[in-house]
CSV table of C-alpha atoms (C1' of nucleotides) in Angstrom, one decimal:
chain,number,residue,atom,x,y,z
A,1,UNK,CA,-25.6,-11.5,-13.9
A,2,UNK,CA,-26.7,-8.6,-11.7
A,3,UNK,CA,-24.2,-5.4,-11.4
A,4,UNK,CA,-23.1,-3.7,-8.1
A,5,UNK,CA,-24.7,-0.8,-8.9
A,6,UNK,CA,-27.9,-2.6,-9.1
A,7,UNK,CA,-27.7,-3.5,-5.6
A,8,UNK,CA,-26.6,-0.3,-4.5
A,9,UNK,CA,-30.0,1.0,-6.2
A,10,UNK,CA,-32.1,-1.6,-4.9
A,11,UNK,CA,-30.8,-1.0,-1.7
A,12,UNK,CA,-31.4,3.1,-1.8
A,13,UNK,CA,-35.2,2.1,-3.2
A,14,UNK,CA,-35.6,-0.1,-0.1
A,15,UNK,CA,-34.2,2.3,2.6
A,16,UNK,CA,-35.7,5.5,0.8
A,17,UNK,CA,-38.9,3.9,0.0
A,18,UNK,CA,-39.1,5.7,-3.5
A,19,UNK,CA,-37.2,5.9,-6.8
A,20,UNK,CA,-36.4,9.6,-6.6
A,21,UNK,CA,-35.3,9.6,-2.9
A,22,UNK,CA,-33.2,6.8,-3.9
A,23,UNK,CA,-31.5,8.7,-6.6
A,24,UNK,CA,-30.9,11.3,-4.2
A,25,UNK,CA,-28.9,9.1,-2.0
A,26,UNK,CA,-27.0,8.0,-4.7
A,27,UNK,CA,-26.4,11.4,-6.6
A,28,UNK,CA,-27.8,9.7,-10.1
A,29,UNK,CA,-30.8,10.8,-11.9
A,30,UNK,CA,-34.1,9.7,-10.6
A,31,UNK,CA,-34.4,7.3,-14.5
A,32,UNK,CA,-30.7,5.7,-13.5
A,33,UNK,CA,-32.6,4.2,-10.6
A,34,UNK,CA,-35.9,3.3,-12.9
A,35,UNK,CA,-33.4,1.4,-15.2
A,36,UNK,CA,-31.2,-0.1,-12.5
A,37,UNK,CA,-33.9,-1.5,-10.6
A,38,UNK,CA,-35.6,-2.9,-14.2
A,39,UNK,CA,-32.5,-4.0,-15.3
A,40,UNK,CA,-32.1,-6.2,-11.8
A,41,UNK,CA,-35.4,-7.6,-12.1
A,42,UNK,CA,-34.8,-8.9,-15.4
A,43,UNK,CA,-31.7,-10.2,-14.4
A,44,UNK,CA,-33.1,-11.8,-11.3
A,45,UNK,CA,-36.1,-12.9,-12.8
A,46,UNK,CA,-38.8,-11.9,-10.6
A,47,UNK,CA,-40.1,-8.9,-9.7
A,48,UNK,CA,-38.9,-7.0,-6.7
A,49,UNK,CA,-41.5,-4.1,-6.6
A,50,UNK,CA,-45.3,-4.3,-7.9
A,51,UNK,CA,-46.1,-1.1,-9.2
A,52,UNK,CA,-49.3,0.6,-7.2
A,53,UNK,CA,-50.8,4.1,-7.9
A,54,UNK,CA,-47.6,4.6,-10.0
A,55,UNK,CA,-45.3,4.1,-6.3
A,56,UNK,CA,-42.9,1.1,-5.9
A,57,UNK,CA,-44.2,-1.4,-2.8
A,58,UNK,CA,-41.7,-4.3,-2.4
A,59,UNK,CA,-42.3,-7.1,-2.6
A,60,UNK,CA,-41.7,-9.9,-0.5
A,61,UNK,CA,-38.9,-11.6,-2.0
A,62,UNK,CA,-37.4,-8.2,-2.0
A,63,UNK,CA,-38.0,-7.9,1.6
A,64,UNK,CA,-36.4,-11.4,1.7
A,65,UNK,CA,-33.5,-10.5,-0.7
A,66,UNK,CA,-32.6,-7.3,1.1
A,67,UNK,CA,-31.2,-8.9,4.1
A,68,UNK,CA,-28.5,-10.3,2.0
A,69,UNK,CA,-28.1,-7.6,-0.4
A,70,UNK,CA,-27.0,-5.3,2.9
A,71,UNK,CA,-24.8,-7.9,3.8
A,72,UNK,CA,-22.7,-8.2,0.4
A,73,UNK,CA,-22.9,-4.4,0.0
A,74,UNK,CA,-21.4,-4.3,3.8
A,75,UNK,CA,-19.0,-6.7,2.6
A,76,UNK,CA,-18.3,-4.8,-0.5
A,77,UNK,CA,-17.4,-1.6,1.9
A,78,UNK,CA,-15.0,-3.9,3.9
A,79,UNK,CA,-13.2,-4.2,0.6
A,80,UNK,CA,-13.2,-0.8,-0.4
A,81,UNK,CA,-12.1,-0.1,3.5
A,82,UNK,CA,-9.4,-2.9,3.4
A,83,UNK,CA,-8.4,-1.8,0.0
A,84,UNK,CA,-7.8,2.1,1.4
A,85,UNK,CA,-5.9,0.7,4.3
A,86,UNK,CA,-3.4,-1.2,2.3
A,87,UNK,CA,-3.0,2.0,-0.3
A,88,UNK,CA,-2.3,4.2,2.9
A,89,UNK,CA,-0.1,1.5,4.1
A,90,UNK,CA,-2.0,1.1,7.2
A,91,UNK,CA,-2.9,-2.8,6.9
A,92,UNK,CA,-0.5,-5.7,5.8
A,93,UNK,CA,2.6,-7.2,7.6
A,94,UNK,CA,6.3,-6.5,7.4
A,95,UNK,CA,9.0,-9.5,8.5
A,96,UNK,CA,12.2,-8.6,9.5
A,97,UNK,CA,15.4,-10.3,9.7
A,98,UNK,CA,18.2,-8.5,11.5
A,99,UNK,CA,21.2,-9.1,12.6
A,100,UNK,CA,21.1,-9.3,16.8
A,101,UNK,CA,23.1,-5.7,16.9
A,102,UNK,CA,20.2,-4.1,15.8
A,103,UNK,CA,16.8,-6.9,16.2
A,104,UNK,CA,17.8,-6.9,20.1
A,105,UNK,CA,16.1,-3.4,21.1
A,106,UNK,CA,16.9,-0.8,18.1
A,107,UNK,CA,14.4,-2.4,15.7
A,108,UNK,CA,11.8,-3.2,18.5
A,109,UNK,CA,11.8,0.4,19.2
A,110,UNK,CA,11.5,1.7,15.6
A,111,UNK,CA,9.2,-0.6,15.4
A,112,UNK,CA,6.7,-0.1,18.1
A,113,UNK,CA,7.0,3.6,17.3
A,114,UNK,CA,6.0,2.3,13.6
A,115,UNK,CA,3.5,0.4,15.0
A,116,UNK,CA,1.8,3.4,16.7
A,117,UNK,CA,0.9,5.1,13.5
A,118,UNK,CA,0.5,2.3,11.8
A,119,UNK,CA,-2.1,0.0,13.8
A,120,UNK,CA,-3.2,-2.3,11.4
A,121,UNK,CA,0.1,-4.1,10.5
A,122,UNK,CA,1.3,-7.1,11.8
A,123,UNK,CA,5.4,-7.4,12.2
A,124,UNK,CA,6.9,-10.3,12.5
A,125,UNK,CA,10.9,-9.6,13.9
A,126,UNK,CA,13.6,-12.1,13.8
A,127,UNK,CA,17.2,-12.3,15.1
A,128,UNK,CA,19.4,-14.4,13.3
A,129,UNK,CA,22.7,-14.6,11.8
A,130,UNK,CA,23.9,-12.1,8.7
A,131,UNK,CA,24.6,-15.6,6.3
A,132,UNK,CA,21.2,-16.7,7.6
A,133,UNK,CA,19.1,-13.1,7.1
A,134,UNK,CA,20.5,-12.9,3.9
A,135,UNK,CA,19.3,-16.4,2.8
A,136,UNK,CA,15.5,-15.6,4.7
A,137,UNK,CA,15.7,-12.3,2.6
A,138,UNK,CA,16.6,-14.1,-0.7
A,139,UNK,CA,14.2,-16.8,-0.7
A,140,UNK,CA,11.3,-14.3,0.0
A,141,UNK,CA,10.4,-15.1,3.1
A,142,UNK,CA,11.2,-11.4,4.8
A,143,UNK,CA,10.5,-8.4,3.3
A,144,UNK,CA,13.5,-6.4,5.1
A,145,UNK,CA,16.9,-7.7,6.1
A,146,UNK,CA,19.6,-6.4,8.2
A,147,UNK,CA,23.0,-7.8,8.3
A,148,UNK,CA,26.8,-7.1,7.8
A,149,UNK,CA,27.8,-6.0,4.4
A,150,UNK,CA,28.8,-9.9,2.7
A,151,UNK,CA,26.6,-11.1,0.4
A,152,UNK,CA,25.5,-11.7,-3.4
A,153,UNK,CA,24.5,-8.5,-4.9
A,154,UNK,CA,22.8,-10.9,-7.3
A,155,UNK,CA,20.0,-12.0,-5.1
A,156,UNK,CA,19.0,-9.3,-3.1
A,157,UNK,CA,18.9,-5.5,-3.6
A,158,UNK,CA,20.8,-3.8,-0.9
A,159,UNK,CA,21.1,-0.1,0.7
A,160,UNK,CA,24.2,0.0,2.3
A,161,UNK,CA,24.7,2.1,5.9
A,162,UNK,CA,27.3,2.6,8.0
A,163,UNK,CA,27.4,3.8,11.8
A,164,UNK,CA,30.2,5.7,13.3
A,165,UNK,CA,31.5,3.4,16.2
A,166,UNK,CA,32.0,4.8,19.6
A,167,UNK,CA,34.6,4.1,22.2
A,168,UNK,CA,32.3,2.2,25.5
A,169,UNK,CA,34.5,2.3,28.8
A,170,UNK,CA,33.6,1.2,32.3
A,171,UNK,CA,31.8,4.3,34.2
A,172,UNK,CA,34.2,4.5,36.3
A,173,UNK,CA,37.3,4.0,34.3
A,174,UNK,CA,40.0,6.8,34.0
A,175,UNK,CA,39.6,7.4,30.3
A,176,UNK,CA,35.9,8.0,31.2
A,177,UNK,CA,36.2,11.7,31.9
A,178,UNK,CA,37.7,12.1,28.5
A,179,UNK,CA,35.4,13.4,25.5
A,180,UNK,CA,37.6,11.9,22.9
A,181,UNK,CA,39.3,8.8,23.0
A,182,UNK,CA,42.1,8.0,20.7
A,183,UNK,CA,44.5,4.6,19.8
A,184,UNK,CA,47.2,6.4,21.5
A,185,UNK,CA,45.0,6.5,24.4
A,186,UNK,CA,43.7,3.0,24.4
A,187,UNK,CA,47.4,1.3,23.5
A,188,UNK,CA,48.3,-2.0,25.5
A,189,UNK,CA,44.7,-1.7,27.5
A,190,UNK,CA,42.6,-4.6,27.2
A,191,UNK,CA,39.9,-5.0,24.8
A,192,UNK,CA,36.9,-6.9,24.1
A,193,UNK,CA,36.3,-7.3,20.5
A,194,UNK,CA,35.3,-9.4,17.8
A,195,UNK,CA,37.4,-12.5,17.3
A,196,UNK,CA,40.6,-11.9,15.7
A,197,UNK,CA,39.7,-13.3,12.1
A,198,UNK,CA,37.1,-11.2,12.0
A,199,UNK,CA,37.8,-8.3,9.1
A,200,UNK,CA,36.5,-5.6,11.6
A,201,UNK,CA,39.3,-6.8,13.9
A,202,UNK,CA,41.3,-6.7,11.6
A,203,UNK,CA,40.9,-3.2,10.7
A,204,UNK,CA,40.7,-2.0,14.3
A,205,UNK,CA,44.5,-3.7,14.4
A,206,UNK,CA,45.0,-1.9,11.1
A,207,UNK,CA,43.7,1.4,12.4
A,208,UNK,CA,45.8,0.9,16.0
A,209,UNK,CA,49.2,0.1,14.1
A,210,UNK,CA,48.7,3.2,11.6
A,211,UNK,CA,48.6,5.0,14.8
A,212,UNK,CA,51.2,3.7,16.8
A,213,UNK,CA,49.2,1.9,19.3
A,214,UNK,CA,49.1,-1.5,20.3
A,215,UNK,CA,46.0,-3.6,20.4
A,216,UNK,CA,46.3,-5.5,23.4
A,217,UNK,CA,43.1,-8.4,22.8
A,218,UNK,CA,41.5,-9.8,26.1
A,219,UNK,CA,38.0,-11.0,24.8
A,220,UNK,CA,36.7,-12.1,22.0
A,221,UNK,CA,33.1,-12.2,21.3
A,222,UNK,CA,30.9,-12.5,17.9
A,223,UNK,CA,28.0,-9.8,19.5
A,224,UNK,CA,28.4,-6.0,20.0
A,225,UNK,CA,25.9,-7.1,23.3
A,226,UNK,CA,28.2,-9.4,24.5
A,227,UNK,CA,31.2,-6.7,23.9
A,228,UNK,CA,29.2,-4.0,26.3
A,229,UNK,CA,28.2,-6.5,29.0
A,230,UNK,CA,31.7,-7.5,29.4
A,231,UNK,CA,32.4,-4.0,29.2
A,232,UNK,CA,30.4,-3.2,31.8
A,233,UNK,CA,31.9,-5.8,34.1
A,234,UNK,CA,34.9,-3.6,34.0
A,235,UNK,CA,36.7,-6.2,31.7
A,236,UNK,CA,38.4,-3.5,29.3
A,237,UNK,CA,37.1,-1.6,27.0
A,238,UNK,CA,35.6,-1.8,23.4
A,239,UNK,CA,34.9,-0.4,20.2
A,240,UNK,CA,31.1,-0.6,19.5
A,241,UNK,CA,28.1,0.5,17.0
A,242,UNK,CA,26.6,3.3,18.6
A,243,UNK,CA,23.1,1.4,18.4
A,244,UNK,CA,24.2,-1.4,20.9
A,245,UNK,CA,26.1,1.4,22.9
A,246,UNK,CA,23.3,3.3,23.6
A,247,UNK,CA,21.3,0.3,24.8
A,248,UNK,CA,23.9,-0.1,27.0
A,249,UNK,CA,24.3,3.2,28.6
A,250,UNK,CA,23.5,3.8,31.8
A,251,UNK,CA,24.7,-0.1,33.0
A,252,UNK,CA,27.8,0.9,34.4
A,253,UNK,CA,29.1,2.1,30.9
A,254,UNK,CA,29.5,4.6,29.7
A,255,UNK,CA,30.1,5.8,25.7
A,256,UNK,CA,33.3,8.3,24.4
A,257,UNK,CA,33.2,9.7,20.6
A,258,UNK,CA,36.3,7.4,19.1
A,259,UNK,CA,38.6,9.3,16.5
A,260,UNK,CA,39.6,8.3,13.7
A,261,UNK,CA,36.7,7.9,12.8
A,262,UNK,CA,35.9,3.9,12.5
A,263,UNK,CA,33.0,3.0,10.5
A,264,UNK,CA,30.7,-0.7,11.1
A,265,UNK,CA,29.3,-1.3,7.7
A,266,UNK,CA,25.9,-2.8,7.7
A,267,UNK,CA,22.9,-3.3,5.0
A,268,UNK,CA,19.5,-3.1,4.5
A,269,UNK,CA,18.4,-6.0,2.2
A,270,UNK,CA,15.3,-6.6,-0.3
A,271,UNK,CA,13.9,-9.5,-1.8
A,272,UNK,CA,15.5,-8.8,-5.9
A,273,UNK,CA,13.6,-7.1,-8.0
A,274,UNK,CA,10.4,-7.2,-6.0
A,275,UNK,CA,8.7,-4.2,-5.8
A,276,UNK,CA,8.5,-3.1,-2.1
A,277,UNK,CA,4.9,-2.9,-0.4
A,278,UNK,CA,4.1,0.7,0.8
A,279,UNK,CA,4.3,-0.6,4.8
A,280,UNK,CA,8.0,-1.8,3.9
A,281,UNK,CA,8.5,1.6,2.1
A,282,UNK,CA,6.9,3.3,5.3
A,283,UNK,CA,9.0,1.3,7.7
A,284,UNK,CA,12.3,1.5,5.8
A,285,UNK,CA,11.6,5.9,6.3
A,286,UNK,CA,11.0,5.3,9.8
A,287,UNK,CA,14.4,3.7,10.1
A,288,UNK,CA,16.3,5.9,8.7
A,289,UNK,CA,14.8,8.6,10.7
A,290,UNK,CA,16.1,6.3,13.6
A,291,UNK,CA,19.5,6.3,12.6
A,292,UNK,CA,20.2,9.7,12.2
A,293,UNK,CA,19.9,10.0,15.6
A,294,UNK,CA,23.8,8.1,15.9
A,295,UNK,CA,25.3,10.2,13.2
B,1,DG,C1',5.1,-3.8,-32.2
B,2,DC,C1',2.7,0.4,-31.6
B,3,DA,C1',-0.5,4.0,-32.2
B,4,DA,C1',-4.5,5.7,-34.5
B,5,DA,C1',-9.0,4.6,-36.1
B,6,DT,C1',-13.2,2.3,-35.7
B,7,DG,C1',-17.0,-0.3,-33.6
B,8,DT,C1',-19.7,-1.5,-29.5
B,9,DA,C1',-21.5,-1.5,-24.9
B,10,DT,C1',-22.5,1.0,-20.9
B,11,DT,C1',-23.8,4.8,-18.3
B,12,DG,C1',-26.3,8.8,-17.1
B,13,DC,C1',-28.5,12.8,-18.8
B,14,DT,C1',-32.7,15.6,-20.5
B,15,DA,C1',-37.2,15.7,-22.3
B,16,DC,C1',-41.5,14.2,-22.3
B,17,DA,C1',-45.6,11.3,-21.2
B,18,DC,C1',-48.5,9.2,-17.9
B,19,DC,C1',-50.7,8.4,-13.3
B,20,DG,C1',-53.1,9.4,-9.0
C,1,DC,C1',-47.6,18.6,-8.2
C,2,DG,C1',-44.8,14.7,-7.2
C,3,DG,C1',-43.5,10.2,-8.6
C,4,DT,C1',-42.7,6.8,-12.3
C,5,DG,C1',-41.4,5.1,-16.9
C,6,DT,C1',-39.7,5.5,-21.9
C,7,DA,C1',-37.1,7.4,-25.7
C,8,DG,C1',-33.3,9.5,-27.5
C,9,DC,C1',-28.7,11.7,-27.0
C,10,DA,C1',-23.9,12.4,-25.5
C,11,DA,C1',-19.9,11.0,-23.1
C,12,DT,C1',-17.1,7.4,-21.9
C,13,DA,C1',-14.8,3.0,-21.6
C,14,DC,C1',-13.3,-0.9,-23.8
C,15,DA,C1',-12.2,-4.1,-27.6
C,16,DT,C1',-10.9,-4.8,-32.2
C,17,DT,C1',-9.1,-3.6,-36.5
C,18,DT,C1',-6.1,-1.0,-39.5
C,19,DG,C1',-2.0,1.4,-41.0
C,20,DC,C1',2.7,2.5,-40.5
DNA sequence: GCAAATGTATTGCTACACCG
DNA sequence: CGGTGTAGCAATACATTTGC
């Protein structure tokens, strides 16, 4: 079976029109050629050049033979092109599964800013459920999850995060020209929050009673979106990630640093044990670049 | 089971001869 | 003189064997 490199050296000899100027192009020796192009002959088994006044004329079946020879050696630089691409992380395609908090505009925008240094990938984004991206995560069919912190350490590898929550009041409520809200502040005032079994509700009650307020419940809804809208119908107030706040701001809301300091726990999760592809490792950077930014 | 040693194939070089 | 072809050599890569 013929070699690359015979190809390559057929080729040069074709385009150069001699031996020597082909081992020129090619930066070998002008008897690398001489044996490349023997070697091919033999292999092919018929002749490509005739030998006249000691100077190669081609043949025709190498005339005929040339046309596809460019076109595999083209292919051959897709590969090598494709191959660069996917070591500089600029080809392949990254699936997400996030939890709504943050697939809703957060991710789309660390994405698209991903996106504009790295072209050639294709992301696939999907908003669903924390039980749900945890299963999508450990059956391999997303390369990145994001959901609340409950799930089997067993399946998936996980990097935990956490986001200092903020306090979100309607613009023009009273507690609005404060810079620091505090329980005290907020006792017996209506909030919107999770519903009550939920374990960050129960720590906001937790956090309230350790601080001799009262947490006076008026809403209760599953998504921090939810939470702000109603929010921002001048329902009451809430206690939010600072993600969804700041997609909120500026929609009749408007966002207060909340002390002591209340934490929404969150992960990033990985397929087990698979080793992560250098667009995930890219992407995963970018994020964390992202979430400094709520520190 | 692993590393060192050995054998083999490939590659590309230089030197040299031949041709027109 | 420039181009082509062959022989021989060294470096390298790879596979297999040997020794611990």
């Amino acid at each position: 079976m013929f070699k690359v490199r015979q190809l390559e050296a057929f080729h040069a000899v074709m385009v150069a029109g001699t031996v020597t100027g082909a081992a020129v192009r090619l930066g070998l020796s002008q008897p690398a050629i001489s044996t490349l192009i023997a070697g091919l002959e033999s292999d092919l088994g018929f002749s490509l050049f005739v030998r006249e006044k000691s100077r190669l004329q081609p043949t025709e079946e190498a005339k005929y033979l040339h046309g596809a020879v460019v076109g595999a050696l083209q292919g051959l630089d897709g590969i090598a092109q494709l191959a660069a691409d996917i070591r500089d992380a600029k080809a392949g395609s990254l699936r997400i599964a996030a939890l709504p908090m943050l697939a809703l505009e957060f991710l789309p925008r660390v994405a698209a800013h991903f996106l504009r240094d790295y072209p050639g990938v294709n992301v696939t984004l999907q908003a669903r459920s924390s039980p749900t991206v945890v299963t999508l995560v450990t059956t391999q069919q997303f390369d990145i999850g994001f959901s609340e912190t409950a799930y089997d350490p067993g399946w998936v590898d996980a990097e935990k995060l956490r986001l200092r929550c903020v306090c979100v009041l309607p613009a023009q409520h009273p507690l609005a020209g404060k810079d620091v809200i505090r329980p005290a502040d907020l006792s017996g005032l209506p909030i919107v929050t999770a519903p009550r079994d939920h374990i960050r509700t129960q720590r906001l009650q937790e956090l309230f009673a350790e601080n001799g307020a009262t947490l006076s419940i008026k809403v209760e809804t599953p998504l921090f979106a939810s939470m702000c809208a109603f929010v921002a119908e001048g329902v009451g107030y809430s206690i939010v990630d600072p993600v969804t706040a700041h997609d909120f701001s500026g929609r009749g809301l408007v966002a207060r640093r909340f002390e002591p300091a209340f934490f929404n726990d969150f992960a990033m999760l990985f397929p087990a044990g698979k080793p992560r592809s250098l667009v995930t490792q890219a992407f995963v950077r970018l994020v964390a670049e992202f979430l400094k930014d709520y520190d």
